[in-house]
Short mmCIF file of C-alpha atoms in Angstrom, two decimals:
data_model
loop_
_atom_site.label_atom_id
_atom_site.label_comp_id
_atom_site.label_asym_id
_atom_site.label_seq_id
_atom_site.Cartn_x
_atom_site.Cartn_y
_atom_site.Cartn_z
CA GLY A 1 -0.28 9.48 26.83
CA ALA A 2 2.00 9.46 30.09
CA VAL A 3 2.92 12.35 32.11
CA VAL A 4 6.70 12.36 32.46
CA SER A 5 8.24 14.85 34.86
CA GLN A 6 11.80 15.95 34.34
CA HIS A 7 13.82 17.93 37.01
CA PRO A 8 15.57 20.59 37.13
CA SER A 9 14.16 22.61 33.92
CA TRP A 10 17.53 24.50 34.11
CA VAL A 11 20.84 24.17 35.93
CA ILE A 12 24.00 25.88 36.11
CA CYS A 13 27.35 24.03 37.18
CA LYS A 14 30.72 24.80 37.57
CA SER A 15 33.24 23.21 35.06
CA GLY A 16 34.56 19.59 36.96
CA THR A 17 31.49 19.43 39.05
CA SER A 18 28.73 16.71 38.28
CA VAL A 19 25.13 17.45 37.79
CA LYS A 20 22.06 14.87 37.99
CA ILE A 21 19.13 15.12 35.97
CA GLU A 22 15.87 13.05 37.29
CA CYS A 23 13.06 11.95 35.08
CA ARG A 24 9.59 10.61 36.27
CA SER A 25 7.12 8.72 34.63
CA LEU A 26 4.09 9.82 36.77
CA ASP A 27 0.91 7.74 35.83
CA PHE A 28 2.56 4.76 33.61
CA GLN A 29 5.48 2.28 34.64
CA ALA A 30 8.26 2.67 32.39
CA THR A 31 10.53 -0.45 31.82
CA THR A 32 12.46 1.81 29.13
CA MET A 33 13.32 5.54 29.37
CA PHE A 34 15.27 7.38 26.58
CA TRP A 35 17.61 10.31 27.14
CA TYR A 36 17.88 12.63 24.23
CA ARG A 37 20.50 15.53 23.64
CA GLN A 38 19.33 18.77 21.59
CA PHE A 39 21.73 21.48 20.81
CA PRO A 40 20.63 24.79 19.77
CA LYS A 41 18.24 24.94 16.62
CA LYS A 42 19.28 21.05 16.15
CA SER A 43 17.29 17.78 16.24
CA LEU A 44 17.01 15.72 19.24
CA MET A 45 19.98 13.08 19.19
CA LEU A 46 19.40 9.74 21.23
CA MET A 47 21.92 9.50 23.86
CA ALA A 48 20.89 6.20 25.54
CA THR A 49 18.15 3.86 26.17
CA SER A 50 17.68 3.30 30.14
CA ASN A 51 16.56 -0.42 31.19
CA GLU A 52 14.44 -0.67 34.66
CA GLY A 53 16.78 -3.05 36.69
CA SER A 54 19.75 -3.23 33.38
CA LYS A 55 22.50 -1.26 32.46
CA ALA A 56 21.57 1.41 30.34
CA THR A 57 22.48 0.78 26.45
CA TYR A 58 24.38 3.90 24.75
CA GLU A 59 24.21 5.11 21.34
CA GLN A 60 27.43 4.95 19.52
CA GLY A 61 29.83 8.00 20.28
CA VAL A 62 28.25 8.67 23.92
CA GLU A 63 30.72 8.03 26.52
CA LYS A 64 28.95 6.24 29.15
CA ASP A 65 31.63 6.94 32.14
CA LYS A 66 30.55 10.62 31.21
CA PHE A 67 26.97 10.24 31.35
CA LEU A 68 25.65 8.07 34.45
CA ILE A 69 22.23 6.49 33.64
CA ASN A 70 20.65 4.96 36.44
CA HIS A 71 17.03 3.26 36.14
CA ALA A 72 16.45 2.10 39.75
CA SER A 73 12.95 1.81 39.48
CA LEU A 74 9.73 1.50 36.96
CA THR A 75 8.94 5.76 37.54
CA LEU A 76 12.36 7.09 37.78
CA SER A 77 15.68 7.66 35.75
CA THR A 78 18.22 9.64 36.21
CA LEU A 79 21.17 11.11 34.09
CA THR A 80 24.51 12.33 35.70
CA VAL A 81 26.66 14.53 33.60
CA THR A 82 30.36 13.65 35.25
CA SER A 83 32.99 16.28 35.44
CA ALA A 84 30.69 18.47 33.30
CA HIS A 85 32.77 20.77 31.11
CA PRO A 86 30.98 23.76 28.81
CA GLU A 87 30.76 21.50 25.76
CA ASP A 88 28.41 19.75 27.84
CA SER A 89 26.11 22.83 27.73
CA SER A 90 23.00 21.44 26.16
CA PHE A 91 19.56 20.56 26.38
CA TYR A 92 18.60 17.09 27.50
CA ILE A 93 15.43 15.53 27.39
CA CYS A 94 14.01 12.36 28.53
CA SER A 95 10.77 10.27 27.22
CA VAL A 96 8.72 7.33 27.95
CA ARG A 97 7.92 4.77 25.41
CA ASP A 98 4.08 4.51 26.19
CA HIS A 99 1.81 1.78 24.95
CA PRO A 100 -0.09 0.71 23.03
CA SER A 101 0.85 3.66 20.45
CA TYR A 102 4.50 3.05 20.93
CA GLY A 103 4.95 6.68 20.64
CA TYR A 104 7.26 8.61 22.75
CA THR A 105 5.90 11.23 25.66
CA PHE A 106 8.50 13.81 26.47
CA GLY A 107 9.66 15.65 29.32
CA SER A 108 10.11 19.01 29.35
CA GLY A 109 13.50 19.14 29.30
CA THR A 110 16.43 20.54 31.40
CA ARG A 111 18.79 23.00 30.06
CA LEU A 112 22.33 22.62 31.45
CA THR A 113 25.06 25.70 31.29
CA VAL A 114 28.45 24.59 32.30
CA VAL A 115 30.78 27.71 33.13
CA GLY B 1 23.79 9.63 14.79
CA GLN B 2 21.41 8.54 11.93
CA GLN B 3 18.80 11.33 11.16
CA LEU B 4 15.82 12.04 8.81
CA ASN B 5 15.70 14.79 6.25
CA GLN B 6 13.23 17.39 6.72
CA SER B 7 12.24 19.97 4.34
CA PRO B 8 11.88 22.97 4.49
CA GLN B 9 14.23 23.64 7.14
CA SER B 10 12.04 26.70 8.25
CA MET B 11 9.37 28.60 6.64
CA PHE B 12 7.52 32.07 7.49
CA ILE B 13 3.88 32.30 6.60
CA GLN B 14 0.67 34.68 6.91
CA GLU B 15 -1.45 33.72 9.26
CA GLY B 16 -4.62 32.01 7.60
CA GLU B 17 -2.35 30.00 5.20
CA ASP B 18 -1.72 26.44 4.65
CA VAL B 19 1.63 24.74 5.46
CA SER B 20 3.24 21.82 3.94
CA MET B 21 6.23 19.68 5.12
CA ASN B 22 7.65 16.55 4.44
CA CYS B 23 10.26 14.01 5.71
CA THR B 24 12.38 11.62 3.82
CA SER B 25 14.71 8.74 4.40
CA SER B 26 16.50 6.25 2.74
CA SER B 27 15.40 3.47 5.11
CA ILE B 28 12.06 2.03 5.59
CA PHE B 29 10.23 2.95 8.86
CA ASN B 30 7.45 0.97 10.56
CA THR B 31 5.89 3.90 12.32
CA TRP B 32 6.22 7.65 11.57
CA LEU B 33 5.47 10.33 14.30
CA TRP B 34 4.72 14.08 14.25
CA TYR B 35 6.04 16.18 17.01
CA LYS B 36 5.95 19.87 18.17
CA GLN B 37 8.23 21.24 19.86
CA ASP B 38 7.83 25.02 21.57
CA PRO B 39 10.91 26.96 22.96
CA GLY B 40 12.62 25.55 25.75
CA GLU B 41 10.23 22.75 26.23
CA GLY B 42 10.24 19.09 25.40
CA PRO B 43 8.25 17.92 22.30
CA VAL B 44 4.52 16.97 22.10
CA LEU B 45 3.07 14.32 19.64
CA LEU B 46 0.86 15.55 17.17
CA ILE B 47 0.21 12.71 14.77
CA ALA B 48 1.18 8.98 14.94
CA LEU B 49 0.89 6.92 11.79
CA TYR B 50 1.20 3.15 11.59
CA LYS B 51 0.20 1.94 8.04
CA ALA B 52 1.81 2.58 4.75
CA GLY B 53 -0.62 5.02 2.98
CA GLU B 54 -2.18 5.97 5.99
CA LEU B 55 -3.61 9.35 6.44
CA THR B 56 -4.54 10.79 9.54
CA SER B 57 -5.96 14.08 10.75
CA ASN B 58 -5.77 15.77 14.11
CA GLY B 59 -7.80 19.09 13.92
CA ARG B 60 -6.08 21.34 11.32
CA LEU B 61 -3.28 18.64 11.08
CA THR B 62 -3.14 16.06 8.61
CA ALA B 63 -0.38 13.88 8.00
CA GLN B 64 0.34 10.80 5.67
CA PHE B 65 2.57 7.75 6.06
CA GLY B 66 4.16 7.64 2.53
CA ILE B 67 3.71 4.70 0.16
CA THR B 68 7.18 3.64 0.13
CA ARG B 69 7.44 3.74 3.88
CA LYS B 70 10.27 6.23 3.49
CA ASP B 71 8.70 9.36 4.12
CA SER B 72 5.59 11.10 5.72
CA PHE B 73 4.02 14.71 5.04
CA LEU B 74 2.55 17.06 7.74
CA ASN B 75 -0.25 19.72 6.40
CA ILE B 76 -1.36 22.41 8.88
CA SER B 77 -4.53 24.25 7.17
CA ALA B 78 -5.42 27.83 8.02
CA SER B 79 -2.30 28.52 10.19
CA ILE B 80 -2.84 30.55 13.00
CA PRO B 81 -0.28 32.24 15.52
CA SER B 82 0.19 29.87 18.04
CA ASP B 83 1.47 27.05 15.13
CA VAL B 84 5.07 28.78 15.70
CA GLY B 85 7.41 26.21 16.91
CA ILE B 86 9.71 23.22 15.31
CA TYR B 87 7.95 20.27 14.03
CA PHE B 88 9.85 17.00 14.05
CA CYS B 89 9.27 13.96 12.28
CA ALA B 90 10.47 10.73 13.76
CA GLY B 91 10.58 7.31 12.56
CA LEU B 92 10.64 3.95 14.05
CA SER B 93 13.70 1.86 13.21
CA THR B 94 12.71 -1.57 11.70
CA SER B 95 15.72 -3.01 13.47
CA GLY B 96 13.22 -4.02 16.26
CA THR B 97 14.99 -1.97 19.23
CA TYR B 98 11.74 0.79 19.26
CA LYS B 99 14.20 3.69 18.62
CA TYR B 100 13.00 6.34 16.88
CA ILE B 101 15.29 8.45 14.83
CA PHE B 102 14.42 12.40 14.67
CA GLY B 103 14.23 14.50 11.43
CA THR B 104 16.17 17.44 11.67
CA GLY B 105 13.07 19.92 12.09
CA THR B 106 11.12 22.35 10.31
CA ARG B 107 10.95 25.90 12.34
CA LEU B 108 7.83 27.63 11.16
CA LYS B 109 7.05 31.33 12.04
CA VAL B 110 3.41 32.86 11.57
CA LEU B 111 2.98 36.36 10.73
CA ALA B 112 0.19 37.99 11.99
#
C-alpha cells in the first residue's frame, strides 16, 4: 500500500492558538485523503474527506471553520485546528485510499494536547 | 457518526490461545477490512474482504465476510505477545462515497 507520513507526531499548544497537521502521501498520488479523530480508547471517527483541488467534505457535526482542510496537491493534505481549546485535544489520523484494494493506509497519527 | 458494533470489547488471553472477534451492523457493506492499532500509532491493515462468504487468511489471521453482508469475523490462531493491540473492523458504505465506517474496537491483551 501507499506510504503515508504525518507530521508532527505530537504537539502541545496553548488555548486560542492554531495548529497545522500535515499528511503526505509519499509514493502515491492521492486525490482523496481522509481525516479521522480518535479519543482515548475509542474508535476512529471520520471528520472530513479531503479532495485535491476542491473543497473538503465534512461529516455531520464537524465544524468546517474550526477544522480547516487544504488539499493543494496530490501528495499533501493539511488539517488546521483553529482557535484550539482543551476539548480539541485528541489523536488525529489521516489516511489515503489506495487503489485497487480501496483499503485505507493510515498515517501514524498526531496527538494534539491543548493546554 | 455511524459505527459498527464489535465484540468482545476487550479480552485477556493466554499466549498460544486462539482468539475470535466479530463485527456486526444493521447495514449492508460491500467491503470489510480488519485493522490493528498499536498504542500511539495509526491503524495497520491486516485483511481485506470483498465478497460475501469470502474467507481470507494472512498468516495466523483468518477473516470472513458474512453471508448476510452485515457482519465479519476475525480469528487469530496461537496468539503471541505482539498480538496485543486494538483490532478494528471497517465496512465500506454502499452509498458510493467510498467512506469506511469503523467498528468500536476489540482490545486484546495477551498474557505470557
